Amino acid sequence: MLEAMTNSFSSAKDNNPIVGDVTYYGVLNDIIELVYAVDRKVVLFHCDWISNGSRKKQDENGFTLLNFEGLNPHNDPFILACQAQQVFYVADRVDKGWKVVIKTTPRDSYDMNEQTCLENVETHLQSDTSTGPQLDDNMNIELVRRGLNGTVVDKNTLVFDGDEDLFEAAS
């Protein structure tokens, strides 16, 4: 599902479009990851979209129903992964061939504002900095950061409070 700010015209001669959010529903076909230099990447979803005309309706309870029969390829099948919202479709028992849209919030998902997502994409596409891994004189990746004091941890030191046996406490 994708919500997008869209201009709507009542006819071809309409000079006063109405700007508003339009919800598009679709089926995910493929996930494409474009990888650029220095660990820059953009994830795209390739979808088949339902037209907002006769294949979409609302029932008397306010649920959105969609008809997926005979999907046509769209001119704009790709969206950024960060623009998508997860939904699933449940078969309607009353209207055969129609599916009810159920919006979900995926587990471990955080609302990371679409503007932030789009700013990151512009950075990925326009960035020409090379801030990759640091290489030494032999072209090997350095695994230690220079200029920082390290912390030494003695592996034989164990701090334990209590009279319990360690193995019994862990189980």
Coordinates of N, CA and C in Angstrom, one line a residue:
M1 N 0.8 -1.2 0.0 CA 0.0 0.0 0.0 C 0.9 1.2 0.0
L2 N 0.5 2.2 -0.7 CA 1.2 3.5 -0.8 C 0.2 4.6 -0.8
E3 N 0.5 5.6 0.1 CA -0.3 6.8 0.1 C 0.6 7.9 -0.5
A4 N 0.0 8.6 -1.5 CA 0.8 9.6 -2.2 C 0.0 10.9 -2.4
M5 N 0.6 12.0 -2.3 CA 0.0 13.3 -2.6 C -0.2 13.4 -4.1
T6 N -1.4 13.5 -4.6 CA -1.7 13.5 -6.0 C -2.6 14.6 -6.4
N7 N -2.4 15.1 -7.7 CA -3.3 16.1 -8.3 C -4.4 15.3 -8.9
S8 N -5.7 15.7 -8.7 CA -6.8 15.0 -9.3 C -7.6 16.0 -10.2
F9 N -7.9 15.6 -11.4 CA -8.6 16.5 -12.3 C -10.0 15.9 -12.6
S10 N -11.0 16.7 -12.7 CA -12.3 16.2 -13.0 C -12.5 15.9 -14.5
S11 N -11.7 16.6 -15.4 CA -11.8 16.3 -16.8 C -10.5 16.8 -17.4
A12 N -10.3 16.6 -18.7 CA -9.1 17.1 -19.4 C -9.0 18.6 -19.5
K13 N -10.2 19.2 -19.4 CA -10.3 20.7 -19.5 C -10.2 21.4 -18.1
D14 N -10.1 20.6 -17.1 CA -10.1 21.2 -15.7 C -8.8 21.9 -15.5
N15 N -8.9 23.2 -15.1 CA -7.7 24.0 -14.8 C -7.5 24.1 -13.3
N16 N -8.3 23.5 -12.5 CA -8.2 23.6 -11.0 C -8.1 22.2 -10.4
P17 N -6.9 21.6 -10.4 CA -6.8 20.3 -9.8 C -7.0 20.3 -8.3
I18 N -7.5 19.2 -7.8 CA -7.6 19.1 -6.3 C -6.4 18.3 -5.9
V19 N -5.7 18.8 -4.9 CA -4.5 18.1 -4.4 C -4.9 17.3 -3.1
G20 N -4.6 16.1 -3.0 CA -4.9 15.3 -1.9 C -4.2 13.9 -1.8
D21 N -4.3 13.3 -0.7 CA -3.7 12.0 -0.5 C -4.6 10.9 -1.3
V22 N -3.9 10.1 -2.0 CA -4.6 9.0 -2.7 C -3.9 7.7 -2.3
T23 N -4.7 6.7 -1.9 CA -4.1 5.4 -1.5 C -4.1 4.4 -2.7
Y24 N -3.0 3.8 -2.9 CA -2.8 2.8 -4.0 C -2.5 1.5 -3.3
Y25 N -3.2 0.5 -3.8 CA -3.0 -0.9 -3.3 C -2.4 -1.7 -4.4
G26 N -1.6 -2.7 -4.0 CA -0.9 -3.5 -5.0 C -0.4 -4.8 -4.4
V27 N 0.2 -5.6 -5.3 CA 0.8 -6.9 -4.9 C 2.3 -6.8 -5.2
L28 N 3.1 -7.2 -4.2 CA 4.5 -7.1 -4.4 C 5.0 -8.3 -5.3
N29 N 5.7 -7.9 -6.3 CA 6.3 -9.0 -7.3 C 7.7 -9.3 -7.0
D30 N 8.5 -8.2 -6.7 CA 9.9 -8.4 -6.6 C 10.5 -7.3 -5.7
I31 N 11.6 -7.6 -5.1 CA 12.4 -6.6 -4.3 C 13.7 -6.5 -5.0
I32 N 14.1 -5.2 -5.4 CA 15.3 -5.0 -6.1 C 16.2 -4.1 -5.2
E33 N 17.4 -4.5 -5.1 CA 18.4 -3.7 -4.3 C 19.4 -3.1 -5.3
L34 N 19.5 -1.8 -5.4 CA 20.5 -1.1 -6.2 C 21.7 -0.8 -5.3
V35 N 22.8 -1.4 -5.6 CA 24.0 -1.2 -4.8 C 25.0 -0.2 -5.6
Y36 N 25.4 0.8 -4.9 CA 26.3 1.8 -5.5 C 27.7 1.6 -4.8
A37 N 28.6 2.4 -5.2 CA 30.0 2.3 -4.6 C 29.9 2.7 -3.1
V38 N 30.8 2.1 -2.3 CA 31.0 2.4 -0.9 C 29.8 2.2 -0.1
D39 N 29.2 1.0 -0.2 CA 28.1 0.6 0.6 C 26.9 1.5 0.5
R40 N 26.6 2.1 -0.6 CA 25.4 2.9 -0.8 C 24.4 2.0 -1.5
K41 N 23.1 2.0 -1.0 CA 22.1 1.2 -1.7 C 20.8 1.8 -1.6
V42 N 19.9 1.4 -2.5 CA 18.5 1.8 -2.5 C 17.7 0.6 -2.8
V43 N 16.6 0.4 -2.0 CA 15.8 -0.8 -2.1 C 14.4 -0.4 -2.8
L44 N 14.1 -1.0 -3.9 CA 12.9 -0.8 -4.6 C 11.9 -2.0 -4.5
F45 N 10.6 -1.7 -4.5 CA 9.6 -2.7 -4.6 C 9.0 -2.6 -6.0
H46 N 8.9 -3.8 -6.7 CA 8.2 -3.8 -8.0 C 6.8 -4.4 -7.7
C47 N 5.8 -3.7 -8.0 CA 4.4 -4.0 -7.7 C 3.5 -4.0 -8.9
D48 N 2.4 -4.8 -8.8 CA 1.3 -4.6 -9.7 C 0.2 -3.9 -8.9
W49 N -0.3 -2.8 -9.4 CA -1.2 -1.9 -8.7 C -2.6 -2.1 -9.2
I50 N -3.5 -1.9 -8.2 CA -5.0 -2.0 -8.5 C -5.4 -0.6 -8.9
S51 N -6.2 -0.5 -10.0 CA -6.7 0.8 -10.4 C -7.8 1.2 -9.4
N52 N -7.8 2.5 -9.2 CA -8.8 3.1 -8.2 C -10.2 3.2 -8.7
G53 N -10.5 2.7 -9.8 CA -11.8 2.7 -10.4 C -12.7 1.6 -10.0
S54 N -13.1 0.7 -10.9 CA -14.0 -0.3 -10.6 C -13.5 -1.5 -9.8
R55 N -12.2 -1.6 -9.6 CA -11.6 -2.7 -8.8 C -11.5 -2.4 -7.3
K56 N -12.0 -1.2 -6.9 CA -11.9 -0.8 -5.5 C -13.2 -0.3 -5.0
K57 N -13.7 -0.7 -3.8 CA -14.9 -0.2 -3.3 C -14.9 -0.3 -1.8
Q58 N -15.9 0.4 -1.2 CA -16.0 0.4 0.3 C -17.3 -0.4 0.6
D59 N -17.3 -1.2 1.7 CA -18.5 -1.8 2.1 C -19.2 -1.0 3.2
E60 N -20.4 -1.4 3.6 CA -21.2 -0.7 4.6 C -20.5 -0.5 5.9
N61 N -19.5 -1.3 6.2 CA -18.8 -1.2 7.5 C -17.5 -0.4 7.4
G62 N -17.2 0.2 6.2 CA -16.1 1.0 6.0 C -14.8 0.3 5.6
F63 N -14.9 -1.0 5.4 CA -13.7 -1.7 4.9 C -13.5 -1.5 3.4
T64 N -12.2 -1.5 3.0 CA -11.9 -1.3 1.6 C -11.8 -2.7 1.0
L65 N -12.5 -2.9 -0.1 CA -12.4 -4.2 -0.9 C -11.8 -4.0 -2.2
L66 N -11.0 -5.0 -2.6 CA -10.3 -4.9 -3.9 C -10.5 -6.2 -4.7
N67 N -10.6 -6.0 -6.0 CA -10.7 -7.1 -7.0 C -9.4 -7.2 -7.7
F68 N -8.7 -8.3 -7.6 CA -7.4 -8.5 -8.2 C -7.4 -9.2 -9.5
E69 N -8.6 -9.6 -10.0 CA -8.7 -10.3 -11.3 C -8.3 -9.4 -12.5
G70 N -7.4 -9.9 -13.3 CA -6.9 -9.2 -14.5 C -6.1 -8.0 -14.3
L71 N -5.1 -8.1 -13.4 CA -4.3 -6.9 -13.2 C -3.5 -6.6 -14.4
N72 N -3.4 -5.3 -14.7 CA -2.7 -4.8 -15.9 C -1.4 -4.2 -15.4
P73 N -0.3 -4.4 -16.2 CA 1.0 -3.7 -15.9 C 0.8 -2.2 -15.8
H74 N 1.5 -1.6 -14.9 CA 1.4 -0.1 -14.7 C 2.6 0.6 -15.3
N75 N 2.5 1.9 -15.6 CA 3.6 2.7 -16.1 C 4.6 2.9 -15.0
D76 N 4.2 3.0 -13.7 CA 5.1 3.2 -12.6 C 5.0 2.1 -11.6
P77 N 5.6 0.9 -11.9 CA 5.5 -0.2 -11.0 C 6.4 -0.2 -9.8
F78 N 7.4 0.8 -9.7 CA 8.4 0.8 -8.7 C 8.1 1.9 -7.6
I79 N 8.3 1.5 -6.4 CA 8.3 2.5 -5.3 C 9.5 2.2 -4.4
L80 N 9.9 3.2 -3.7 CA 11.0 3.0 -2.7 C 10.4 2.2 -1.5
A81 N 11.2 1.3 -1.0 CA 10.7 0.4 0.1 C 10.3 1.2 1.3
C82 N 10.9 2.3 1.5 CA 10.5 3.1 2.7 C 9.1 3.8 2.5
Q83 N 8.6 3.8 1.3 CA 7.3 4.5 1.0 C 6.2 3.5 1.2
A84 N 6.5 2.2 1.3 CA 5.4 1.2 1.3 C 4.9 1.0 2.8
Q85 N 3.6 0.7 2.8 CA 3.0 0.3 4.1 C 2.5 -1.1 4.0
Q86 N 2.7 -2.0 5.0 CA 2.3 -3.4 4.9 C 0.8 -3.5 5.1
V87 N 0.2 -4.3 4.2 CA -1.2 -4.7 4.4 C -1.3 -6.2 4.0
F88 N -2.4 -6.8 4.4 CA -2.7 -8.1 3.8 C -4.2 -8.2 3.4
Y89 N -4.5 -9.1 2.6 CA -5.8 -9.2 2.0 C -6.4 -10.5 2.4
V90 N -7.7 -10.4 2.8 CA -8.5 -11.5 3.2 C -9.7 -11.7 2.3
A91 N -9.9 -12.9 1.8 CA -11.0 -13.2 0.9 C -12.4 -12.8 1.5
D92 N -13.2 -12.1 0.8 CA -14.5 -11.7 1.3 C -15.5 -12.9 1.1
R93 N -16.2 -13.3 2.1 CA -17.1 -14.5 1.9 C -18.4 -14.1 1.2
V94 N -18.7 -12.8 1.3 CA -20.0 -12.4 0.6 C -19.8 -12.1 -0.9
D95 N -18.8 -11.3 -1.2 CA -18.5 -10.9 -2.6 C -17.3 -11.8 -3.1
K96 N -17.7 -12.8 -3.8 CA -16.6 -13.7 -4.4 C -15.7 -12.9 -5.3
G97 N -14.4 -13.1 -5.3 CA -13.5 -12.4 -6.1 C -13.0 -11.1 -5.5
W98 N -13.5 -10.7 -4.4 CA -13.1 -9.5 -3.7 C -12.3 -9.8 -2.5
K99 N -11.3 -9.0 -2.1 CA -10.5 -9.2 -0.9 C -10.6 -7.9 0.0
V100 N -10.7 -8.2 1.3 CA -10.8 -7.1 2.3 C -9.3 -6.7 2.6
V101 N -9.1 -5.4 2.7 CA -7.8 -4.8 3.0 C -7.7 -4.7 4.6
I102 N -6.6 -5.3 5.1 CA -6.3 -5.3 6.6 C -5.0 -4.6 6.7
K103 N -4.9 -3.4 7.4 CA -3.7 -2.7 7.6 C -3.0 -3.3 8.8
T104 N -1.7 -3.4 8.7 CA -0.9 -4.0 9.8 C 0.2 -3.1 10.2
T105 N 0.8 -3.3 11.4 CA 2.1 -2.7 11.7 C 3.0 -3.8 12.0
P106 N 4.1 -3.9 11.2 CA 5.0 -5.1 11.4 C 5.7 -5.0 12.8
R107 N 6.0 -6.1 13.3 CA 6.8 -6.1 14.6 C 8.1 -5.5 14.4
D108 N 8.6 -4.9 15.5 CA 10.0 -4.3 15.4 C 10.1 -3.3 14.4
S109 N 9.0 -2.6 14.1 CA 9.0 -1.5 13.1 C 8.8 -0.2 13.8
Y110 N 9.5 0.8 13.4 CA 9.5 2.1 14.0 C 9.1 3.1 13.0
D111 N 8.2 4.0 13.3 CA 7.8 5.1 12.4 C 8.9 6.0 12.2
M112 N 9.6 5.9 11.0 CA 10.7 6.7 10.7 C 10.4 7.7 9.6
N113 N 9.4 8.5 9.9 CA 9.1 9.6 9.0 C 9.5 9.5 7.6
E114 N 8.6 9.6 6.6 CA 8.9 9.4 5.2 C 10.0 10.5 4.7
Q115 N 9.9 11.7 5.3 CA 10.9 12.7 4.9 C 12.3 12.3 5.2
T116 N 12.5 11.7 6.3 CA 13.9 11.2 6.7 C 14.3 10.1 5.6
C117 N 13.4 9.2 5.3 CA 13.7 8.2 4.3 C 14.1 8.8 3.0
L118 N 13.4 9.8 2.5 CA 13.6 10.4 1.2 C 14.9 11.2 1.2
E119 N 15.2 11.8 2.4 CA 16.5 12.5 2.5 C 17.7 11.6 2.4
N120 N 17.6 10.4 3.0 CA 18.6 9.4 2.9 C 18.8 8.9 1.4
V121 N 17.7 8.8 0.7 CA 17.8 8.3 -0.7 C 18.6 9.4 -1.5
E122 N 18.2 10.6 -1.3 CA 18.9 11.7 -2.1 C 20.4 11.6 -1.8
T123 N 20.8 11.4 -0.5 CA 22.2 11.3 -0.1 C 22.8 10.1 -0.8
H124 N 22.1 9.0 -0.9 CA 22.7 7.8 -1.6 C 22.9 8.1 -3.1
L125 N 22.0 8.7 -3.7 CA 22.1 8.9 -5.1 C 23.1 10.0 -5.5
Q126 N 23.2 11.0 -4.7 CA 24.1 12.2 -5.1 C 25.4 12.2 -4.4
S127 N 25.7 11.2 -3.5 CA 26.9 11.2 -2.7 C 28.1 10.8 -3.6
D128 N 29.2 11.5 -3.5 CA 30.4 11.0 -4.2 C 31.5 11.0 -3.2
T129 N 31.2 10.9 -1.9 CA 32.3 10.8 -0.9 C 32.7 9.3 -0.9
S130 N 34.0 9.1 -0.5 CA 34.5 7.8 -0.4 C 34.9 7.6 1.0
T131 N 34.0 7.3 1.9 CA 34.3 7.1 3.3 C 34.2 5.6 3.7
G132 N 34.8 4.8 2.8 CA 34.8 3.4 3.0 C 35.8 3.0 4.1
P133 N 36.0 1.7 4.2 CA 36.9 1.2 5.3 C 38.3 1.7 5.1
Q134 N 39.0 1.9 6.2 CA 40.4 2.4 6.2 C 41.4 1.2 5.8
L135 N 42.2 1.5 4.9 CA 43.2 0.5 4.4 C 44.6 0.9 4.8
D136 N 45.4 -0.1 5.2 CA 46.8 0.1 5.6 C 47.6 0.2 4.3
D137 N 49.0 0.2 4.4 CA 49.9 0.3 3.3 C 49.8 -0.9 2.4
N138 N 49.4 -2.1 2.9 CA 49.4 -3.3 2.1 C 48.0 -3.6 1.6
M139 N 47.1 -2.6 1.6 CA 45.7 -2.6 1.2 C 44.9 -3.6 2.0
N140 N 45.2 -3.8 3.3 CA 44.4 -4.6 4.2 C 43.5 -3.7 5.0
I141 N 42.4 -4.2 5.3 CA 41.5 -3.4 6.2 C 42.0 -3.4 7.6
E142 N 42.1 -2.2 8.2 CA 42.5 -2.0 9.6 C 41.3 -2.3 10.5
L143 N 41.5 -3.2 11.4 CA 40.4 -3.5 12.3 C 40.5 -2.8 13.7
V144 N 41.5 -1.9 13.9 CA 41.6 -1.2 15.1 C 41.6 0.3 14.8
R145 N 40.7 1.1 15.5 CA 40.7 2.5 15.3 C 41.9 3.2 16.0
R146 N 42.5 4.0 15.3 CA 43.7 4.7 15.9 C 43.2 6.0 16.6
G147 N 44.0 6.4 17.6 CA 43.7 7.6 18.4 C 42.7 7.4 19.5
L148 N 42.3 6.2 19.8 CA 41.4 5.9 20.9 C 42.1 5.0 21.9
N149 N 41.9 5.2 23.2 CA 42.4 4.4 24.2 C 41.6 3.1 24.3
G150 N 42.2 2.0 24.4 CA 41.4 0.7 24.5 C 41.0 0.4 25.9
T151 N 40.1 -0.6 26.1 CA 39.8 -1.1 27.4 C 40.2 -2.5 27.4
V152 N 40.9 -2.9 28.4 CA 41.4 -4.3 28.6 C 40.4 -5.0 29.5
V153 N 39.9 -6.2 29.0 CA 39.0 -7.0 29.8 C 39.7 -8.3 30.1
D154 N 39.9 -8.6 31.4 CA 40.5 -9.9 31.8 C 39.4 -11.0 31.8
K155 N 39.7 -11.9 30.9 CA 38.7 -13.0 30.7 C 38.5 -13.9 31.9
N156 N 39.5 -13.9 32.8 CA 39.5 -14.8 34.0 C 38.8 -14.2 35.2
T157 N 38.5 -12.9 35.1 CA 37.8 -12.3 36.3 C 36.3 -12.4 36.1
L158 N 35.7 -12.9 37.2 CA 34.2 -13.1 37.1 C 33.6 -12.5 38.4
V159 N 32.7 -11.6 38.2 CA 32.1 -11.0 39.4 C 30.7 -11.6 39.5
F160 N 30.5 -12.2 40.7 CA 29.2 -12.9 40.9 C 28.8 -12.7 42.4
D161 N 27.6 -12.2 42.6 CA 27.0 -12.0 43.9 C 26.0 -13.1 44.2
G162 N 26.2 -13.8 45.3 CA 25.2 -14.8 45.7 C 25.9 -16.1 46.0
D163 N 25.1 -17.0 46.6 CA 25.6 -18.3 47.0 C 25.2 -19.4 46.0
E164 N 24.5 -19.0 44.9 CA 24.0 -20.0 43.9 C 25.2 -20.5 43.0
D165 N 25.0 -21.7 42.6 CA 26.0 -22.3 41.6 C 25.7 -21.6 40.3
L166 N 26.7 -21.2 39.6 CA 26.6 -20.5 38.3 C 25.8 -21.3 37.3
F167 N 26.0 -22.6 37.2 CA 25.3 -23.5 36.2 C 23.9 -23.6 36.6
E168 N 23.5 -23.7 37.8 CA 22.1 -23.8 38.2 C 21.4 -22.5 38.0
A169 N 22.1 -21.4 38.2 CA 21.4 -20.1 38.0 C 21.1 -19.8 36.6
A170 N 21.9 -20.4 35.7 CA 21.8 -20.1 34.3 C 20.6 -21.0 33.7
S171 N 20.3 -22.1 34.3 CA 19.3 -22.9 33.7 C 17.9 -22.7 34.3

